[in-house]
Amino acid sequence: MNGPQSSAIANSTPVSGQGDLTDEQLMVDFARGSAEAFQALFSRYNKPLFGFFVRRIADRSMADELTQETFVAIIRAAPRYEVTALFRTWLYAIAYKVLRSYRRKAFFSSEFLSAEVPEHSVGPTIETALLMREALRKLDRVEREILLLREFEQLSYAEIASLLQIPLNTVRSRLFRARSVLRNLLMQPPARTIDPNLAITKEQA
Amino acid sequence: MTKTTTHIAPEEIMAWIDGELAVSDAQSIAEHVFECSECSSIMEDLKSTSGVLSEWRIPEPASAMDPLILQALDHHRNSSSSRTLHKVHSWKNWAFPSAAIAAALLIAVVGIDNRKAASPPLNNARIGEFTEEKNGSLSPAAPPDQGRQHMLASTSNALDATVASKTEETPPPGGLAATLVPQMIVRNSTLVLLVKDVAIARASVDPILAKYGGYNSLLDLDTPQDGERRFNATLRIPVHELQHAISDFKALGRTLSESQAGEEVTQKHTDLVARLQNSRETEQRLRSILQERTGKMQDVLQVEQQISRVRGEIESMEAEQRDLEHQVAFAGLNLQLTEEHKEQFSPSSPISTSTRMHNAAVEGMRNAADTLLSLLLVLEQYGPVIVVWLAIAGVPGYLVWRRYRKVRDSF
């Protein structure tokens, strides 16, 4: 698998004795009380989960917070975990719920409490990231989500359909449409001038 | 093998790139795409889009675990360190609620039982009621007990002596000497027993009372047709014999509940004695005035009126003092005897089955009609108000709800 996830796994710190185990085996071990298994899962999915959030809400500190929140949710849900699907699917389903919850709270805070939504408080980034965000923002909400889940989280069509609760064929047709629209957007010159200060700022490692 | 002449649908090509097709389909599409320039171009476009996206780098996340995660991890480790522990935990899950439900049921049952005991009996056979007179003697219905009278007299004398000695020393009320006054406590107890036969147990009450010099001030026997018989008695027992008497009563059956309470009346008694002393002195001074001084007739009459008033007060206070001392000397015991009820097969109702069914049907129809009528009345009474409020709040509420739903579904 040549996606962001696989690279994250490859870069993650190996945990002695846990490297050969599958995610599902690790989760079962963790549900039985193995802290090392959780450490291994954390190492594998910390970056992918952070990527999941940071690509969607831009605010790095908030993305960090939601990543931690997702791991806490996993710990709490561990006693009820059953190997009926891929751990990865289960994980992103939880992350998606956390994200939706955050978005709802942020929306209602901004709508009714006049609170600032940190959605646009973009941290240090690079030109590519800005272009991506601009292009993705122009996509339909569901199409954007399908595209991100496929390209970055590497979920299958069936997994995406299950996560977003839409038919499988809809996933396929809308993913194709999203890719086509995105390609046109990315090939066009940018509609507005990008802030040079932001453009030259290097992303912090 | 024949070559595919028609183009592949772009969506199919995308699914092939994403590895979503079956092996056979994937193979045929691969053969076509590598030969068809148009389909190959679509494939390149799709791949280039993915390629551009893959250039999107993200910053490194915090590598260390948040304290919240560590805390949750600790909690998880403690709760599931072993299967046994998990089993115990799950056992606790149902054990504590079960215990709580059982306790609630027990309290409810005991509460209902007590309420039944306290409720007026259906078939009440009051077998005797005895009222105390103010001076401590009983009405003829209650056979006066010599031992009890002797006890009452001796206790009263002892208390009088105590009070007299105290008043001779004239300690100021509330002063240091007041703390040396012996405590006067009115004691009241309640004893609830479950007995085999109420009649036998009731017959044993009088001998116990006679033994300890007590008497009964109220007896009440409740004998319903289809329920347990109950016997309630309010007894007065010399305070120093109370515990012995309770022990004897407990032998009559199984104790369901027992409670004792005491009310300290020392201060009240001290005040009463002081007020009585003052009134007596006032009376004495008034009498001296009447005897030693002369004056107008109107003045003499006024003094006599004052003497009469003070005398009335003195008698009232003396009665109150005797009553208080009596309450201290004789503890109250509320004895409740409940019979173990054995359900018996009752013969069929004297009313025939058809009549009962007819009555039930009529009652049912009446209830239904009453319910419908009540509903109509409520609608008539509150309908206009509901319509007004719907008009005022309904439309804005619907708009807010629609907006909320739209927003909720958009995430």
XYZ file of C-alpha atoms in Angstrom:
616
model
C 0.000 0.000 0.000
C 1.467 3.291 -1.092
C -0.461 5.858 0.849
C 0.166 8.279 3.636
C -0.871 5.655 6.120
C 1.664 3.095 5.018
C 4.424 5.673 5.120
C 3.338 6.642 8.612
C 3.468 3.037 9.709
C 6.866 2.626 8.180
C 8.123 5.719 9.995
C 6.552 4.833 13.319
C 8.678 3.695 16.185
C 8.592 -0.090 16.296
C 7.504 -1.622 19.551
C 9.460 -4.682 20.512
C 7.466 -7.837 20.036
C 4.451 -6.052 18.549
C 5.733 -5.233 15.070
C 4.419 -8.362 13.377
C 0.964 -8.257 14.865
C -1.979 -6.916 12.898
C -3.949 -3.944 14.081
C -6.834 -6.190 15.047
C -4.603 -8.480 17.102
C -3.102 -5.483 18.843
C -6.527 -4.105 19.634
C -7.671 -7.431 21.058
C -4.518 -7.569 23.179
C -5.130 -4.049 24.353
C -8.726 -4.851 25.237
C -7.296 -7.599 27.444
C -5.113 -5.073 29.216
C -1.853 -4.955 27.253
C -0.474 -1.420 27.428
C 2.276 -2.326 24.949
C -0.357 -3.139 22.346
C -1.858 0.298 22.766
C 1.599 1.847 22.512
C 2.071 0.054 19.190
C -1.308 1.233 17.903
C -0.552 4.767 19.018
C 2.750 4.682 17.168
C 1.085 3.396 14.013
C -1.874 5.728 13.934
C -0.819 8.905 15.675
C 0.332 10.562 12.485
C -2.431 9.226 10.187
C -5.059 10.368 12.662
C -3.420 13.744 13.038
C -3.356 13.994 9.252
C -7.034 13.092 9.120
C -7.873 16.022 11.363
C -5.351 18.584 10.172
C -6.409 18.203 6.535
C -9.997 18.889 7.514
C -9.790 21.663 10.083
C -6.408 23.258 9.405
C -5.886 24.325 13.014
C -2.887 22.301 14.109
C -3.399 22.562 17.852
C -7.035 21.608 17.503
C -6.063 18.704 15.244
C -3.688 17.522 17.962
C -6.414 17.813 20.536
C -8.924 15.866 18.441
C -6.310 13.181 17.760
C -5.802 12.700 21.484
C -9.549 12.747 21.997
C -9.939 9.962 19.456
C -7.363 7.835 21.242
C -9.157 8.385 24.532
C -12.395 7.311 22.835
C -10.653 4.170 21.585
C -9.442 3.342 25.093
C -12.931 3.764 26.471
C -14.467 1.682 23.691
C -11.861 -1.077 23.970
C -13.901 -3.378 26.244
C -16.640 -3.445 23.595
C -14.313 -3.995 20.640
C -15.082 -7.004 18.449
C -13.176 -8.080 15.387
C -15.992 -7.695 12.893
C -14.249 -5.197 10.603
C -10.829 -3.781 10.004
C -9.471 -1.851 12.943
C -8.623 0.979 10.568
C -12.275 1.347 9.534
C -13.381 1.308 13.134
C -10.744 3.863 14.042
C -11.719 6.291 11.308
C -15.386 5.851 12.124
C -14.605 7.054 15.647
C -12.420 9.853 14.317
C -15.186 10.927 11.953
C -17.645 11.078 14.852
C -15.196 13.162 16.853
C -14.759 15.474 13.875
C -18.480 15.894 13.338
C -18.984 16.589 17.001
C -16.276 19.252 16.875
C -17.746 20.825 13.770
C -21.206 20.971 15.292
C -19.904 22.565 18.475
C -17.822 25.035 16.497
C -20.759 25.945 14.289
C -23.198 26.473 17.135
C -20.594 28.394 19.103
C -20.045 30.739 16.202
C -23.739 30.921 15.357
C -25.283 31.416 18.776
C -22.449 32.406 21.093
C -20.533 34.553 18.606
C -17.423 32.604 19.496
C -14.481 32.480 17.149
C -14.197 29.305 15.161
C -10.600 28.213 14.826
C -11.385 26.648 11.472
C -9.487 29.305 9.554
C -6.711 29.960 12.001
C -4.279 28.289 9.691
C -0.916 27.568 11.158
C 2.389 27.428 9.345
C 1.851 25.878 5.949
C 3.163 25.820 2.444
C 1.799 26.790 -0.912
C 0.707 23.288 -1.868
C -1.331 22.939 1.274
C -3.026 26.281 0.647
C -3.819 25.350 -2.929
C -5.206 22.000 -1.805
C -7.367 23.581 0.823
C -8.669 26.187 -1.591
C -9.493 23.558 -4.185
C -11.032 21.154 -1.719
C -13.166 23.900 -0.224
C -14.833 24.323 -3.587
C -15.919 20.711 -3.686
C -19.254 19.487 -2.483
C -19.118 18.524 1.207
C -19.788 14.815 0.712
C -17.557 14.591 -2.350
C -14.729 16.261 -0.452
C -15.106 13.791 2.399
C -15.172 10.806 0.032
C -12.077 12.052 -1.748
C -10.128 12.653 1.451
C -11.091 9.268 2.903
C -9.990 7.543 -0.284
C -6.802 9.459 -1.017
C -5.389 9.907 2.453
C -7.040 7.393 4.720
C -6.963 4.753 1.970
C -10.407 3.424 2.830
C -12.135 1.166 0.347
C -15.345 2.221 -1.356
C -17.341 -0.109 0.865
C -15.731 1.297 3.986
C -16.442 4.845 2.876
C -20.045 3.933 2.096
C -20.402 2.426 5.551
C -18.788 5.384 7.264
C -20.813 8.055 5.495
C -23.925 5.900 5.313
C -24.437 6.293 1.588
C -24.814 3.651 -1.166
C -21.677 2.066 -2.620
C -22.449 3.233 -6.167
C -22.873 6.763 -4.906
C -19.393 6.603 -3.429
C -17.968 5.574 -6.772
C -19.783 8.140 -8.886
C -19.167 11.001 -6.485
C -15.528 10.083 -6.032
C -15.059 10.209 -9.770
C -16.802 13.547 -9.933
C -14.696 14.895 -7.063
C -11.492 13.827 -8.752
C -12.529 15.375 -12.026
C -13.515 18.677 -10.439
C -10.368 18.739 -8.339
C -8.189 18.059 -11.335
C -9.748 20.993 -13.184
C -9.309 23.221 -10.147
C -5.707 22.266 -9.588
C -4.795 22.687 -13.226
C -6.276 26.207 -13.302
C -4.228 29.175 -12.132
C -5.139 30.230 -8.573
C -8.172 32.521 -8.423
C -6.567 34.843 -5.953
C -3.066 35.823 -5.014
C -1.627 33.721 -2.300
C -0.137 35.566 0.631
C 3.579 35.440 -0.089
C 4.383 35.372 3.612
C 2.354 32.215 4.008
C 3.645 30.763 0.821
C 7.265 30.974 1.809
C 6.750 29.821 5.349
C 8.020 26.321 5.813
C 5.864 23.825 7.494
C 7.143 22.902 10.911
C 8.206 19.362 11.271
C -8.696 -13.543 -27.482
C -10.763 -10.726 -28.982
C -9.732 -7.216 -28.231
C -12.171 -4.887 -26.593
C -13.390 -2.353 -29.092
C -15.595 -0.154 -26.878
C -14.076 2.235 -24.372
C -14.143 1.544 -20.676
C -16.289 3.811 -18.526
C -14.064 6.318 -16.697
C -15.542 5.271 -13.365
C -14.502 1.700 -14.113
C -10.969 2.845 -14.832
C -10.926 4.746 -11.555
C -12.202 1.683 -9.685
C -9.507 -0.400 -11.377
C -6.801 2.060 -10.298
C -8.182 2.009 -6.750
C -8.108 -1.796 -6.727
C -11.855 -2.085 -6.283
C -12.533 -4.526 -9.105
C -12.514 -8.299 -9.211
C -9.382 -9.905 -10.642
C -11.008 -10.968 -13.923
C -12.496 -7.505 -14.538
C -9.236 -5.845 -13.594
C -7.299 -7.977 -16.045
C -9.571 -7.201 -18.988
C -9.550 -3.476 -18.185
C -5.778 -3.488 -17.869
C -5.423 -5.076 -21.292
C -7.753 -2.496 -22.820
C -6.221 0.537 -21.129
C -2.704 -0.323 -22.233
C -3.909 -0.555 -25.824
C -6.432 2.317 -25.912
C -4.857 5.760 -25.865
C -8.073 7.507 -24.831
C -8.648 5.276 -21.800
C -4.958 5.455 -21.041
C -5.256 9.229 -20.997
C -8.117 9.033 -18.489
C -5.993 6.772 -16.337
C -3.129 9.243 -16.438
C -5.399 12.117 -15.505
C -6.759 10.231 -12.510
C -3.299 9.240 -11.401
C -2.012 12.771 -11.800
C -4.768 14.085 -9.526
C -3.847 11.552 -6.886
C -0.207 12.421 -7.433
C -0.861 16.113 -6.812
C -2.780 15.275 -3.660
C 0.045 13.088 -2.412
C 2.280 16.157 -2.406
C 0.229 17.577 0.421
C 2.490 17.154 3.425
C 1.297 17.569 6.932
C 3.268 18.688 9.977
C 4.410 16.173 12.554
C 1.963 15.555 15.382
C 2.848 15.608 19.063
C 4.689 12.347 19.595
C 4.029 12.037 23.296
C 0.776 10.821 24.699
C -1.481 13.416 26.227
C -2.033 13.172 30.022
C -5.679 12.482 29.259
C -4.682 9.398 27.272
C -2.391 8.213 30.059
C -5.151 8.722 32.572
C -7.651 6.806 30.429
C -5.030 4.121 29.920
C -4.510 3.744 33.665
C -8.220 3.465 34.194
C -8.490 0.870 31.448
C -5.578 -1.115 32.879
C -7.126 -1.117 36.344
C -10.514 -2.195 35.102
C -9.323 -4.954 32.795
C -6.017 -6.156 34.169
C -7.334 -9.691 34.230
C -10.354 -11.626 33.150
C -11.245 -12.393 36.734
C -11.247 -8.746 37.548
C -13.399 -8.106 34.535
C -15.795 -10.772 35.691
C -15.891 -9.258 39.154
C -16.529 -5.902 37.574
C -19.365 -7.283 35.514
C -20.646 -9.066 38.602
C -20.597 -5.724 40.380
C -22.462 -4.205 37.493
C -25.551 -6.164 38.297
C -24.973 -6.856 41.984
C -25.141 -3.242 43.137
C -28.266 -2.320 41.200
C -29.858 -5.570 42.362
C -29.012 -4.800 45.965
C -30.378 -1.280 45.555
C -33.610 -2.601 44.022
C -33.920 -5.203 46.777
C -33.413 -2.542 49.437
C -35.978 -0.288 47.770
C -38.471 -3.157 47.617
C -37.828 -3.984 51.263
C -38.369 -0.382 52.286
C -41.522 -0.242 50.187
C -42.874 -3.466 51.718
C -42.107 -2.331 55.257
C -43.573 1.081 54.492
C -46.764 -0.432 53.127
C -46.965 -2.722 56.123
C -46.573 0.169 58.518
C -49.131 2.203 56.616
C -51.557 -0.680 56.835
C -50.950 -0.872 60.547
C -51.523 2.840 60.931
C -54.585 3.002 58.696
C -58.076 2.822 60.210
C -59.239 -0.798 60.324
C -61.955 -2.015 58.012
C -63.655 -4.116 60.590
C -62.789 -2.293 63.717
C -63.713 -3.890 66.979
C -62.712 -1.410 69.607
C -62.572 -3.372 72.771
C -61.674 -0.695 75.221
C -60.610 2.843 75.528
C -59.151 4.231 78.628
C -58.441 7.827 79.235
C -56.310 9.303 81.902
C -57.621 12.009 84.070
C -55.551 14.994 84.870
C -54.816 13.934 88.394
C -53.385 10.642 87.247
C -56.251 8.347 88.160
C -58.019 6.189 85.598
C -61.613 5.878 84.604
C -63.484 2.913 86.134
C -63.154 0.991 82.850
C -59.503 0.499 83.554
C -58.931 -1.447 86.738
C -56.669 0.699 88.868
C -53.573 -1.037 89.880
C -52.409 -0.536 93.406
C -48.774 -1.005 92.596
C -49.014 1.584 89.873
C -50.707 4.097 92.182
C -48.083 3.512 94.800
C -45.390 4.013 92.208
C -47.039 7.191 90.981
C -47.323 8.572 94.493
C -43.789 7.710 95.459
C -42.348 9.142 92.266
C -44.361 12.295 92.621
C -43.252 12.694 96.217
C -39.656 12.165 95.304
C -39.883 14.739 92.549
C -41.633 17.186 94.844
C -38.886 16.728 97.387
C -36.263 17.346 94.738
C -38.035 20.434 93.503
C -38.581 21.692 97.052
C -34.970 21.283 97.995
C -33.991 22.983 94.802
C -36.286 25.938 95.349
C -35.069 26.319 98.939
C -31.601 26.859 97.645
C -33.078 29.427 95.214
C -30.730 28.796 92.351
C -31.124 31.317 89.568
C -32.717 29.735 86.491
C -30.043 28.801 84.011
C -27.293 29.245 86.566
C -24.574 26.774 87.504
C -26.830 25.107 90.051
C -29.351 24.329 87.336
C -26.978 21.793 85.896
C -27.141 19.841 89.151
C -30.902 19.266 88.807
C -31.597 15.614 87.944
C -32.633 15.103 84.347
C -36.315 14.565 83.643
C -36.911 12.612 80.484
C -40.212 11.582 78.941
C -39.628 8.213 77.303
C -41.677 6.750 74.469
C -41.093 3.411 72.777
C -42.619 1.517 69.903
C -42.546 -2.246 69.543
C -43.916 -4.072 66.506
C -44.273 -7.832 66.831
C -45.356 -10.612 64.504
C -47.321 -13.203 66.473
C -48.899 -16.540 65.665
C -52.233 -15.721 67.261
C -53.257 -12.200 68.184
C -55.873 -13.358 70.695
C -53.353 -15.370 72.709
C -50.792 -12.583 72.565
C -53.382 -10.030 73.580
C -54.315 -12.160 76.601
C -50.672 -12.102 77.696
C -50.473 -8.322 77.646
C -52.483 -7.709 80.830
C -50.461 -10.069 83.070
C -47.248 -8.403 81.930
C -48.710 -4.992 82.659
C -49.828 -6.135 86.128
C -46.410 -7.602 86.811
C -44.621 -4.314 86.225
C -47.262 -1.977 87.588
C -48.227 -0.551 84.240
C -51.592 0.180 82.706
C -53.059 0.620 79.249
C -54.416 3.875 77.972
C -55.665 2.664 74.580
C -56.406 -0.746 73.133
C -57.447 -1.369 69.565
C -58.136 -4.689 67.827
C -58.526 -4.869 64.089
C -59.976 -8.095 62.674
C -60.597 -7.883 58.927
C -62.305 -10.798 57.184
C -59.607 -11.589 54.694
C -56.469 -10.182 56.200
C -54.193 -10.438 59.171
C -55.561 -9.409 62.562
C -53.851 -6.540 64.322
C -53.744 -5.383 67.893
C -52.530 -1.929 68.856
C -52.091 -0.796 72.433
C -50.737 2.330 74.048
C -49.324 1.294 77.393
C -47.870 3.230 80.307
C -45.146 1.449 82.257
C -42.993 2.645 85.194
C -39.895 3.988 83.598
C -37.461 1.791 85.528
C -39.423 -1.324 84.495
C -39.668 -0.402 80.832
C -36.796 -2.567 79.594
C -37.996 -5.601 81.534
C -41.508 -5.159 80.212
C -40.236 -4.811 76.635
C -38.240 -8.013 77.055
C -41.369 -9.818 78.211
C -43.401 -8.441 75.326
C -40.757 -9.547 72.855
C -41.271 -13.116 74.008
C -44.781 -12.975 72.552
C -43.575 -13.112 68.955
C -40.961 -12.078 66.462
C -39.783 -8.483 66.672
C -40.319 -6.604 63.425
C -39.217 -3.231 64.667
C -38.362 -1.490 67.870
C -37.684 2.143 68.562
C -37.174 4.267 71.630
C -37.187 8.026 72.010
C -36.679 10.382 74.906
C -37.576 14.023 75.356
C -35.849 16.005 78.048
C -38.276 18.188 80.016
C -35.988 19.262 82.865
C -35.987 22.888 81.809
C -39.690 22.891 81.272
C -40.274 21.420 84.728
C -37.870 23.839 86.381
C -39.618 26.788 84.772
C -42.965 25.454 85.830
C -41.879 25.014 89.450
C -40.391 28.519 89.513
C -43.539 30.048 88.086
C -45.621 28.075 90.558
C -43.496 29.300 93.445
C -43.831 32.896 92.311
C -47.583 32.551 91.959
C -47.857 31.059 95.423
C -45.852 33.931 96.892
C -48.001 36.406 95.009
C -51.087 34.736 96.367
C -49.619 34.864 99.872
C -48.848 38.573 99.574
C -52.321 39.320 98.275
C -53.852 37.455 101.168
C -51.666 39.425 103.610
C -52.811 42.661 102.032
C -56.397 41.594 102.401
C -55.958 40.704 106.053
C -53.689 43.503 107.237
C -54.872 46.543 105.366
C -58.198 48.249 105.156
C -59.473 50.331 102.333
C -62.379 50.992 100.105
C -64.731 48.197 99.135
C -63.676 48.557 95.512
C -60.037 47.979 96.481
C -60.975 44.922 98.541
C -62.894 43.482 95.601
C -59.976 44.071 93.263
C -57.616 42.239 95.615
C -60.017 39.330 95.842
C -60.243 39.191 92.075
C -56.472 39.092 91.865
C -56.340 36.296 94.440
C -58.916 34.351 92.447
C -56.959 34.767 89.248
C -53.680 33.754 90.855
C -55.327 30.735 92.486
C -56.593 29.620 89.084
C -53.139 29.912 87.633
C -51.642 27.973 90.531
C -54.100 25.107 90.118
C -53.518 24.991 86.399
C -49.771 24.885 86.877
C -50.036 22.253 89.589
C -52.041 20.061 87.236
C -49.493 20.597 84.520
C -46.682 19.737 86.920
C -48.388 16.522 87.985
C -49.014 15.580 84.390
C -45.398 16.205 83.459
C -44.088 14.228 86.397
C -46.446 11.429 85.548
C -45.162 11.328 82.000
C -41.634 11.144 83.354
C -42.495 8.419 85.836
C -44.414 6.312 83.321
C -42.890 5.625 79.923
C -45.197 5.254 76.934
C -45.057 2.030 74.965
C -46.871 1.695 71.672
C -47.288 -2.033 71.189
C -48.371 -3.343 67.800
C -49.117 -7.026 67.331
C -49.637 -8.350 63.822
C -50.817 -11.871 63.196
C -49.131 -14.147 60.680
C -51.755 -14.258 57.989
C -52.610 -17.528 56.298
C -54.483 -17.049 53.082
C -57.625 -19.151 52.948
C -59.641 -20.207 50.040
C -62.729 -18.050 50.116
C -65.966 -19.347 48.741
C -67.180 -17.850 45.521
C -68.702 -14.411 45.603
C -72.407 -14.283 46.358
C -72.820 -12.235 43.178
C -73.198 -14.405 40.073
C -70.564 -14.407 37.339
C -72.914 -12.999 34.719
C -73.867 -10.117 37.006
C -70.244 -9.386 37.740
C -69.417 -9.406 34.026
C -72.348 -7.140 33.339
C -71.260 -4.775 36.093
C -67.688 -4.787 34.826
C -68.848 -4.046 31.268
C -71.022 -1.183 32.477
C -68.159 0.150 34.584
C -65.816 -0.117 31.619
C -68.185 1.755 29.342
C -68.662 4.399 31.993
C -64.897 4.797 32.367
C -64.458 5.068 28.609
C -67.216 7.659 28.389
C -65.717 9.583 31.299
C -62.306 9.543 29.636
C -63.708 10.810 26.344
C -65.708 13.453 28.127
C -62.626 14.543 30.093
C -60.660 14.765 26.876
C -63.344 16.866 25.238
C -63.548 19.110 28.265
C -59.786 19.602 28.274
C -59.827 20.381 24.567
C -62.663 22.840 25.047
C -60.951 24.441 27.976
C -57.390 24.608 26.677
C -57.875 24.204 22.903
C -58.077 27.921 22.108
C -54.996 28.609 24.221
C -53.096 25.827 22.464
C -54.077 27.219 19.074
C -52.916 30.691 20.096
C -49.573 29.375 21.334
C -49.114 27.240 18.240
C -49.669 30.331 16.123
C -47.224 32.345 18.214
C -44.457 29.799 18.738
C -45.172 27.108 16.171
C -43.922 28.829 13.044
C -40.704 30.217 14.549
C -40.146 26.882 16.295
C -40.582 25.009 13.045
C -38.172 27.341 11.264
C -35.553 26.963 13.994
C -35.997 23.201 13.996
C -35.668 23.048 10.195
C -32.526 25.130 10.320
C -31.099 23.006 13.093
C -31.801 19.832 11.130
C -30.216 21.275 8.049
C -27.117 22.269 9.959
C -26.949 18.954 11.788
C -27.187 16.996 8.578
C -24.574 19.135 6.898
C -21.756 17.878 9.124
